[in-house]
Amino acid sequence: MFSASYKLTEIQRRIDEVQRFLSITLSIANAHTVEFYTHDAWNRFMAVPPQEVLSTLGSHNDQQREPEHKANGSEQTTTTFGFCNDTHRLVDTRELLRAAKAHSLPGLGVCLSRDELLRGLRGDGSESAAPVAATDAELVTDEFMNSKKSHEVKSMSEVVASLAQRCGVKQVIDVGSGKGYLSSFLSLQYCLRVYGIDSSSTNTHGAQERNRKLKKFSRAYQKCNKAARAQEEAALPPQKGLVDAKPGQDGDGDVVCGDGEAGNVSRGDQSEAPMGSSDVEPAAGSRPESTAESEELFLGALSPDVMRPSPRRASPGRLSDEERQRRKRENLERKAQNRAAAGGGGVTFSPLTSYVTAETELRELIDELEDAVVVGLHTCGDLAPSTLRMFVAKPELAAVCSVGCCYHLLTEEFDPEGACGPCGFPLSRYLRDRSWFCGRNARMSACLALERVSHGRGIQMESLFYRAVLHVILRDRYDCFRSEKRVGNVYSKSKSFVDYVRRALRRLELDESKLSDGDIQGYHDTYRPRMGEMHAFNTLKVTLAPCIEGLILLDRLCYLKEQADLSFTALVQLFDPLLSPRCYAVVGLKTISP
């Protein structure tokens, strides 16, 4: 069983391979898009024309022809992954592409498919061993989710239900549950008791209301409760009934936040990662304008429907006493409502509002907690590694299935600018002993969707080009291109480059009278012929994205394999990367029943 699972030493060897590749190529991923022209990025890193890079990247067959500069075999020894060993500039695009493919997760061959995982969990792989659904009629997720979310929820929920069945547990903790789609489906389709934890009371309330409507809508839910009650009554001794039931046994189990100290989170104390929604949460604190603007433009242009902004949230340490009391009242009211609903057929999904950490006592937060599976669907930034730390630290958590996202929001232990508390990367002892550092821009690049770009969903370059040329103007004419103010999204409102620059200057509170329209247009005309350089350079960044993501995920897998009490760990491709680019799950089990 699970013969495809790799040993710790094998995962460490793969990490070494990816590290060596990234030690040569990471400088490209860490180059600022905003500073592309001011730092002359193309000439610093490239010794080939952009047309050659774009044509090579667009080729479907790397073997169609050899690069023209390879005159003889002896020259091959002067390059490493396509970079000249002397100048450290790219001279062989095809060699780089082959190396990038070989050092991505599919190329390394370390991942299980979803079907392989399910067959392993079910033993003989037979359909009879599949988790029992609430009804023969499967819930039609497309009626209340978009196609991407529907694909993710259906694919992941069967895996989670199989993990729960394998471990003999009936409860699931969904961290960063957001709108509650996964939690609701697990409870309605598989009759699992799900506790969805989210830091936003707005999300918690919305998830509860959405689940209420789904229960009313779903015949599956009603059949589930009828079958569950009959099974429980048959298993109970005569006249036993509710004698042993704890108060709130079938209630919501909501967390009463009290004074809000159950998991205070700040950028200065990363030991407590917020239980946020599965979408992108804007990074806290101010950063230099070029860094913040590069992040906003790059993610917005290269991965538009992967990165979705979520509302800003205050950490518990910043909550007023009035807000803490309001949250307490809401949780108490929700718990009372769910207890009342329990009398009419039971409640199997309980949305909770709280911040939790690996140190949080879950049994103090959830009175009815039994052994459970902990899951996270597109948990943001440090929340994914925090979920793995929680799984390792809590004996009541029998299995984990974690799909992370938003790598640009990870904190790094070996960041030269400093970091406090447990960070999101690196997680394993193996990489921590090597003091490995990726960099913010490289982690931003890891968020990009190679499969989507490869299938024609190309890069929207004009907004990036406008911002990079604006940076040149700010350097030349204002000497303040590191302003703390941000340009923001003025591109979508602009009719032309001149209009864009004037809107940006007003946003930055700079004197726009210093430049005539002709001056501004002159900058555009000067750099417009070099727009292909930016296009080719950013396409190379997209090509490197799977390798950077692969190192982050291998680090998480290595962390689990370093634990002595885990019987199974794996990276699993759960989703179609065209539908859901962040498609890999880290899976672990503490015990596997014979």
XYZ file of C-alpha atoms in Angstrom:
594
model
C 0.000 0.000 0.000
C 1.224 3.512 -0.878
C 4.217 2.026 -2.659
C 4.706 5.346 -4.498
C 5.458 7.167 -1.235
C 9.021 8.499 -1.065
C 11.411 8.245 1.859
C 12.797 11.308 3.609
C 16.231 10.895 2.017
C 14.677 10.821 -1.460
C 12.733 14.029 -0.823
C 15.893 15.671 0.493
C 17.693 14.674 -2.688
C 14.950 16.283 -4.796
C 15.220 19.424 -2.679
C 18.965 19.511 -3.362
C 18.294 19.271 -7.100
C 15.795 22.134 -7.084
C 18.049 24.231 -4.851
C 20.924 23.866 -7.295
C 18.707 24.896 -10.217
C 17.269 27.905 -8.375
C 20.688 29.030 -7.168
C 21.417 29.782 -10.840
C 18.007 31.061 -11.980
C 16.408 32.716 -8.951
C 17.885 36.120 -9.830
C 15.473 36.336 -12.774
C 12.465 35.598 -10.577
C 13.608 38.159 -7.998
C 13.992 41.014 -10.506
C 11.437 43.793 -9.954
C 9.044 44.237 -12.855
C 8.609 47.910 -11.970
C 12.381 48.380 -12.109
C 12.814 46.495 -15.363
C 14.109 49.514 -17.314
C 15.682 51.500 -14.490
C 17.846 48.485 -13.589
C 18.324 47.405 -17.222
C 17.212 43.887 -16.291
C 17.356 42.461 -19.806
C 21.004 43.277 -20.431
C 21.960 42.216 -16.901
C 20.550 38.703 -17.256
C 20.157 37.975 -20.976
C 22.624 37.424 -23.805
C 19.976 36.407 -26.362
C 17.425 38.581 -28.185
C 13.853 38.636 -26.828
C 12.507 37.294 -30.132
C 14.530 34.106 -29.660
C 13.231 33.676 -26.124
C 9.603 34.169 -27.161
C 9.851 31.875 -30.183
C 11.525 29.171 -28.102
C 8.947 29.473 -25.354
C 6.191 29.298 -27.947
C 7.538 26.146 -29.500
C 5.668 22.958 -28.664
C 8.685 20.758 -29.406
C 12.049 21.585 -27.875
C 13.739 19.142 -30.248
C 12.715 20.912 -33.465
C 16.119 22.531 -33.787
C 19.207 23.191 -31.713
C 20.052 26.749 -30.608
C 22.125 28.482 -33.236
C 24.937 29.416 -30.842
C 25.763 25.740 -30.102
C 28.470 25.373 -32.712
C 30.148 22.371 -31.124
C 29.858 20.088 -28.146
C 32.694 21.705 -26.222
C 30.701 24.899 -25.751
C 28.035 22.998 -23.816
C 30.363 22.641 -20.850
C 30.552 26.443 -20.431
C 26.907 26.743 -19.400
C 24.814 25.642 -16.454
C 21.085 25.400 -17.058
C 21.546 27.679 -20.060
C 23.509 30.392 -18.219
C 27.092 31.207 -19.100
C 29.393 30.229 -16.254
C 31.536 33.334 -16.807
C 28.986 36.115 -17.395
C 26.016 34.496 -15.576
C 23.770 35.615 -18.445
C 21.310 33.394 -20.307
C 22.772 32.102 -23.577
C 20.679 28.951 -24.170
C 16.939 29.305 -23.768
C 16.186 25.712 -24.706
C 18.529 24.340 -22.093
C 16.848 26.541 -19.477
C 13.391 25.342 -20.492
C 14.414 21.697 -20.337
C 15.944 22.234 -16.910
C 12.894 24.123 -15.634
C 10.622 21.282 -16.741
C 12.875 18.704 -15.096
C 12.905 20.619 -11.793
C 9.150 21.174 -11.536
C 7.050 18.787 -9.453
C 5.848 16.755 -12.479
C 9.435 16.507 -13.730
C 10.738 15.374 -10.346
C 8.157 12.605 -10.218
C 7.409 12.974 -6.503
C 3.640 13.492 -6.621
C 0.800 11.048 -6.382
C -2.299 11.531 -8.479
C -5.615 11.907 -6.745
C -6.725 8.490 -7.997
C -3.547 6.844 -6.669
C -4.158 8.370 -3.242
C -7.788 7.229 -3.183
C -6.834 3.691 -4.177
C -4.234 3.591 -1.414
C -6.666 4.883 1.203
C -9.272 2.320 0.187
C -6.871 -0.602 0.324
C -7.934 -2.736 -2.610
C -9.175 0.289 -4.554
C -12.683 -1.117 -4.880
C -15.721 1.094 -5.111
C -17.172 -0.609 -2.066
C -14.394 0.909 0.005
C -15.297 4.456 -1.061
C -16.718 6.798 1.610
C -20.470 6.512 1.942
C -22.288 9.571 0.659
C -25.441 10.888 2.242
C -27.513 9.914 -0.758
C -27.202 8.276 -4.134
C -28.028 11.633 -5.708
C -24.867 13.722 -5.548
C -25.221 17.387 -4.698
C -25.055 19.546 -7.811
C -22.334 21.990 -6.791
C -22.607 24.001 -10.011
C -25.895 25.399 -8.737
C -24.208 27.349 -5.936
C -20.506 27.583 -6.941
C -18.588 28.669 -10.004
C -16.933 25.958 -12.107
C -13.502 26.430 -10.518
C -14.779 26.189 -6.950
C -17.087 23.308 -7.836
C -14.153 21.343 -9.278
C -12.027 22.039 -6.190
C -14.727 21.190 -3.662
C -15.813 17.950 -5.296
C -12.256 16.753 -5.869
C -11.024 17.590 -2.384
C -14.111 16.496 -0.454
C -13.856 12.888 -1.653
C -10.217 12.803 -0.553
C -11.078 14.287 2.861
C -13.964 11.868 3.329
C -11.660 8.968 2.432
C -9.066 10.186 4.931
C -11.735 10.398 7.618
C -12.974 6.897 6.808
C -9.435 5.514 6.799
C -8.730 7.033 10.210
C -12.128 6.076 11.610
C -13.125 9.661 12.462
C -16.308 11.634 11.825
C -15.103 15.181 12.374
C -13.254 17.654 10.157
C -11.658 20.991 11.019
C -11.570 23.316 8.005
C -9.063 26.119 8.672
C -9.497 29.294 6.666
C -12.956 28.042 5.730
C -13.967 31.349 4.142
C -17.425 31.131 2.618
C -17.824 27.551 3.792
C -18.200 25.822 0.427
C -15.948 22.864 1.277
C -17.326 22.599 4.815
C -20.929 22.618 3.625
C -20.299 19.987 0.961
C -18.461 17.692 3.373
C -21.298 17.899 5.876
C -24.151 17.547 3.391
C -22.659 14.989 1.017
C -20.680 12.839 3.461
C -22.401 13.390 6.827
C -19.198 14.602 8.446
C -19.265 16.947 11.410
C -17.300 19.971 10.173
C -15.957 22.917 12.163
C -15.052 25.760 9.832
C -12.620 28.234 11.422
C -12.187 31.679 9.908
C -10.836 34.949 11.265
C -13.606 37.009 9.650
C -16.957 37.174 11.416
C -18.450 38.316 8.105
C -17.285 35.091 6.466
C -18.525 33.038 9.405
C -21.983 34.587 9.310
C -22.170 34.238 5.530
C -21.069 30.598 5.677
C -23.740 29.834 8.273
C -26.484 31.488 6.242
C -25.346 29.781 3.044
C -25.314 26.405 4.762
C -28.821 27.003 6.128
C -30.119 27.608 2.610
C -28.289 24.580 1.262
C -29.792 22.349 3.933
C -33.242 23.568 3.050
C -32.532 23.035 -0.621
C -30.903 19.640 -0.394
C -32.876 16.426 -0.157
C -29.519 14.794 0.401
C -29.178 16.568 3.715
C -32.575 15.353 4.921
C -31.839 11.747 3.910
C -28.459 11.970 5.597
C -29.948 12.971 8.929
C -32.670 10.336 8.738
C -30.128 7.591 8.062
C -27.736 8.918 10.720
C -30.452 9.045 13.409
C -31.557 5.495 12.606
C -27.975 4.276 12.823
C -27.369 6.032 16.142
C -30.601 4.720 17.673
C -29.723 1.165 16.654
C -26.286 1.480 18.242
C -27.480 2.920 21.575
C -28.444 0.629 24.515
C -32.112 0.768 25.619
C -33.043 3.912 27.581
C -29.507 5.248 27.106
C -30.578 7.993 24.766
C -29.214 11.405 25.681
C -28.115 10.583 29.213
C -24.416 10.773 28.360
C -24.702 13.715 25.966
C -22.677 16.782 26.864
C -24.405 20.145 26.769
C -24.121 21.380 23.217
C -23.277 17.926 21.883
C -25.274 18.571 18.730
C -24.855 22.314 18.846
C -22.632 24.555 16.896
C -19.574 24.375 19.079
C -18.765 27.968 18.164
C -15.757 29.631 19.703
C -16.351 32.363 22.234
C -13.482 34.715 21.572
C -13.674 36.343 24.978
C -10.997 38.951 25.308
C -9.663 38.077 21.857
C -6.404 36.626 23.106
C -6.936 33.181 21.575
C -4.385 33.625 18.881
C -3.325 37.243 18.483
C -1.661 37.773 15.144
C 0.714 40.405 13.961
C 3.490 40.685 11.429
C 5.846 40.695 14.371
C 4.574 37.419 15.819
C 4.161 34.930 13.041
C 3.671 32.049 15.457
C 0.008 32.872 15.225
C -1.225 32.719 11.667
C -4.702 34.111 10.972
C -7.448 31.772 9.913
C -8.361 33.787 6.833
C -10.360 33.114 3.724
C -8.907 31.108 0.901
C -8.398 34.159 -1.245
C -5.594 36.727 -1.182
C -5.361 38.898 1.889
C -3.519 42.190 1.324
C -0.163 42.225 3.050
C -0.025 44.212 6.257
C 2.200 47.206 6.705
C 3.741 49.546 4.184
C 6.506 48.581 1.804
C 8.629 50.595 -0.592
C 6.409 51.794 -3.412
C 8.294 49.921 -6.119
C 7.932 46.577 -4.312
C 4.240 46.982 -3.516
C 3.412 48.293 -6.966
C 5.380 45.521 -8.655
C 3.422 42.939 -6.665
C 0.056 44.488 -7.502
C 0.770 44.846 -11.219
C 2.545 41.541 -11.668
C -0.071 39.419 -9.969
C -2.909 41.359 -11.511
C -1.569 41.076 -15.039
C -0.130 37.577 -15.066
C -2.636 35.649 -13.002
C -5.878 37.618 -13.031
C -8.360 34.980 -11.895
C -5.998 33.156 -9.562
C -5.355 36.032 -7.171
C -8.521 37.575 -5.793
C -8.412 40.315 -3.157
C -10.198 39.798 0.131
C -11.206 42.470 2.632
C -8.655 43.752 5.106
C -8.993 42.332 8.592
C -7.752 43.607 11.898
C -5.705 41.226 14.016
C -7.156 40.405 17.451
C -4.525 42.551 19.133
C -5.994 45.595 17.396
C -9.626 44.860 18.224
C -11.405 47.247 20.535
C -13.172 45.954 23.643
C -16.472 46.760 21.944
C -15.567 44.658 18.889
C -14.464 41.732 21.067
C -17.736 41.800 22.964
C -19.663 41.983 19.692
C -17.885 38.871 18.428
C -18.612 37.082 21.676
C -22.327 37.910 21.407
C -22.445 36.772 17.782
C -20.814 33.447 18.587
C -23.144 32.841 21.525
C -26.204 33.682 19.415
C -25.008 31.438 16.593
C -24.416 28.588 19.022
C -27.917 28.965 20.457
C -29.444 29.030 16.973
C -27.627 25.884 15.936
C -28.630 24.078 19.127
C -32.226 24.949 18.372
C -31.771 23.702 14.813
C -30.304 20.482 16.147
C -33.671 19.558 17.550
C -35.015 19.529 14.012
C -32.510 17.148 12.515
C -29.001 17.970 13.650
C -26.294 20.393 12.588
C -23.228 19.016 10.849
C -21.433 22.257 9.928
C -20.394 24.750 12.588
C -18.717 27.963 11.406
C -16.416 29.457 14.057
C -14.761 32.863 14.276
C -11.291 32.673 15.775
C -7.549 32.893 15.298
C -5.776 29.662 16.179
C -2.163 28.509 16.263
C -0.264 25.280 16.780
C -0.306 26.135 20.500
C -4.076 26.648 20.724
C -5.957 23.987 22.678
C -8.612 22.938 20.195
C -10.615 21.046 22.814
C -11.047 24.286 24.715
C -12.413 25.950 21.585
C -14.692 23.076 20.547
C -16.447 21.275 23.391
C -17.617 18.415 21.172
C -14.246 17.831 19.486
C -13.214 14.249 18.892
C -10.366 12.948 16.763
C -10.556 14.753 13.428
C -9.044 15.447 10.021
C -7.697 18.986 9.573
C -7.998 20.491 6.092
C -7.399 23.761 4.291
C -8.431 24.683 0.755
C -6.233 27.466 -0.642
C -5.146 28.700 2.743
C -3.302 31.967 2.371
C 0.374 32.666 3.067
C 1.568 31.439 6.470
C -1.760 29.758 7.194
C -0.819 26.631 5.214
C 2.432 25.933 7.128
C 0.644 26.863 10.357
C -1.944 24.171 9.563
C 0.828 21.590 9.191
C 2.392 22.663 12.491
C -1.024 22.329 14.137
C -1.452 18.841 12.710
C 1.917 17.733 14.069
C 1.327 19.298 17.506
C -2.236 18.067 18.162
C -2.737 14.374 18.981
C -6.464 14.715 18.231
C -5.703 15.504 14.567
C -5.408 12.151 12.806
C -4.802 13.374 9.241
C -4.172 16.537 7.233
C -4.974 17.648 3.686
C -3.632 21.144 3.010
C -3.693 23.105 -0.262
C -1.880 26.426 0.095
C -1.793 29.556 -2.033
C -0.534 33.165 -1.989
C 3.135 32.299 -1.606
C 4.012 35.990 -1.853
C 2.476 36.467 1.617
C 4.724 33.874 3.263
C 7.192 35.146 5.831
C 10.777 33.900 5.511
C 12.986 33.055 8.465
C 16.178 34.081 6.677
C 14.905 37.315 5.184
C 17.820 39.794 5.310
C 15.369 42.471 6.429
C 14.555 40.407 9.498
C 11.676 38.224 10.643
C 10.132 37.481 14.033
C 8.653 34.288 15.383
C 7.986 31.037 13.512
C 7.838 31.832 9.787
C 6.121 30.135 6.902
C 9.317 29.275 5.012
C 11.398 27.242 5.346
C 9.414 24.800 7.440
C 11.655 21.723 7.416
C 14.806 21.293 9.481
C 16.594 20.309 6.288
C 16.109 23.669 4.554
C 16.409 25.656 7.772
C 19.843 24.132 8.359
C 20.775 25.518 4.928
C 19.388 28.988 5.718
C 17.575 29.022 2.385
C 16.004 32.306 1.280
C 13.749 32.772 -1.777
C 12.786 36.457 -1.769
C 9.444 38.222 -2.138
C 9.574 38.608 -5.898
C 10.460 34.949 -6.393
C 7.527 33.964 -4.190
C 5.317 36.271 -6.227
C 6.510 34.471 -9.340
C 5.572 31.154 -7.720
C 1.942 32.289 -7.781
C 1.883 32.446 -11.585
C -0.007 29.942 -13.716
C 2.255 28.344 -16.339
C -0.476 26.022 -17.631
C -2.833 28.917 -18.313
C -0.198 30.963 -20.116
C 0.801 27.876 -22.127
C -2.802 27.391 -23.246
C -3.254 30.853 -24.666
C -4.252 32.846 -21.608
C -1.325 35.145 -22.187
C 0.293 37.963 -20.279
C -1.370 41.384 -20.287
C 1.767 43.425 -20.745
C 0.650 46.997 -21.352
C -0.093 47.859 -17.711
C 3.292 46.452 -16.654
C 4.989 48.380 -19.447
C 3.271 51.632 -18.441
C 4.348 51.234 -14.831
C 7.960 50.422 -15.694
C 8.249 53.477 -17.961
C 6.615 55.636 -15.270
C 9.393 54.461 -12.972
C 11.927 55.829 -15.450
C 10.131 59.195 -15.471
C 10.086 59.322 -11.678
C 13.806 58.585 -11.589
C 14.714 61.125 -14.266
C 12.395 63.999 -13.426
C 11.437 63.703 -9.757
C 14.214 61.751 -8.041
C 11.567 60.197 -5.795
C 10.813 56.873 -7.394
C 10.881 55.188 -3.991
C 7.917 57.150 -2.692
C 5.941 55.526 0.112
C 2.760 56.369 -1.801
C 1.391 53.871 -4.271
C 0.221 54.516 -7.801
C -2.576 51.973 -7.436
C -4.831 50.844 -10.237
C -4.890 53.906 -12.463
C -4.261 51.929 -15.654
C -7.859 50.758 -15.982
C -9.069 54.367 -15.838
C -6.526 55.765 -18.304
C -7.214 56.545 -21.956
C -3.564 56.740 -23.009
C -0.046 56.638 -21.632
C -0.073 60.408 -21.159
C -3.316 60.173 -19.211
C -1.874 57.297 -17.162
C 1.233 59.264 -16.176
C -0.767 62.358 -15.213
C -3.155 60.336 -13.087
C -0.189 58.615 -11.422
C 1.587 61.890 -10.701
C -1.543 63.289 -9.067
C -1.880 60.118 -7.002
C 1.720 60.540 -5.874
C 1.113 64.244 -5.194
C 3.871 65.327 -7.582
C 3.986 68.452 -9.744
C 2.750 67.309 -13.138
C 3.435 70.736 -14.681
C 7.120 69.791 -14.874
C 6.267 67.558 -17.844
C 4.548 68.440 -21.096
C 2.441 65.915 -22.967
C 5.239 65.723 -25.509
C 7.777 64.884 -22.822
C 5.610 62.068 -21.509
C 4.896 60.675 -24.966
C 8.611 60.829 -25.734
C 9.347 58.381 -22.921
C 6.683 56.044 -24.280
C 8.081 56.192 -27.792
C 11.635 55.588 -26.533
C 10.806 52.428 -24.616
C 8.002 51.048 -26.765
C 10.454 49.164 -29.044
C 11.802 47.427 -25.924
C 8.424 46.168 -24.765
C 9.301 42.763 -26.206
C 12.142 42.496 -23.686
C 9.682 42.829 -20.811
C 7.316 40.336 -22.417
C 10.071 37.742 -22.862
C 11.491 38.334 -19.389
C 8.153 37.937 -17.631
C 7.373 34.847 -19.662
C 10.611 33.342 -18.344
C 9.394 34.176 -14.844
C 6.234 32.210 -15.530
C 8.380 29.285 -16.704
C 10.308 29.298 -13.420
C 7.131 29.520 -11.290
C 6.552 25.720 -10.954
C 10.126 25.232 -9.728
C 9.795 27.828 -6.963
C 6.398 26.458 -5.964
C 7.918 22.983 -6.025
C 10.638 23.935 -3.536
C 8.053 25.458 -1.169
C 5.889 22.337 -1.311
C 8.824 19.925 -1.033
C 9.863 21.826 2.088
C 6.404 21.198 3.588
C 6.486 17.530 2.649
C 9.993 17.210 4.106
C 8.729 18.760 7.363
C 6.083 16.059 7.702
C 8.522 13.282 6.821
C 10.850 14.529 9.563
C 8.165 13.705 12.163
C 8.528 10.312 13.807
C 4.848 9.530 14.415
C 3.488 9.833 10.867
C 2.745 6.679 8.930
C 2.118 8.284 5.532
C 2.951 11.602 3.849
C 2.707 12.698 0.225
C 2.263 15.496 -2.261
C -0.900 14.891 -4.271
C -2.194 16.651 -7.377
C -5.858 17.139 -6.529
C -7.008 19.546 -9.224
C -6.749 20.244 -12.932
C -4.110 23.014 -13.099
C -5.981 24.762 -15.909
C -9.026 25.150 -13.654
C -7.128 25.592 -10.387
C -3.410 26.456 -10.737
C -2.680 25.878 -7.036
C -3.477 22.209 -7.458
C -1.174 20.361 -5.014
C -2.113 19.096 -1.557
C 0.183 18.073 1.288
C -1.354 14.960 2.845
C -0.355 13.204 6.051
C -1.701 10.470 8.348
C -0.620 9.703 11.884
C -2.197 6.266 11.992
C -3.549 3.900 9.400
C -5.829 1.222 10.779
C -5.154 -2.324 9.567
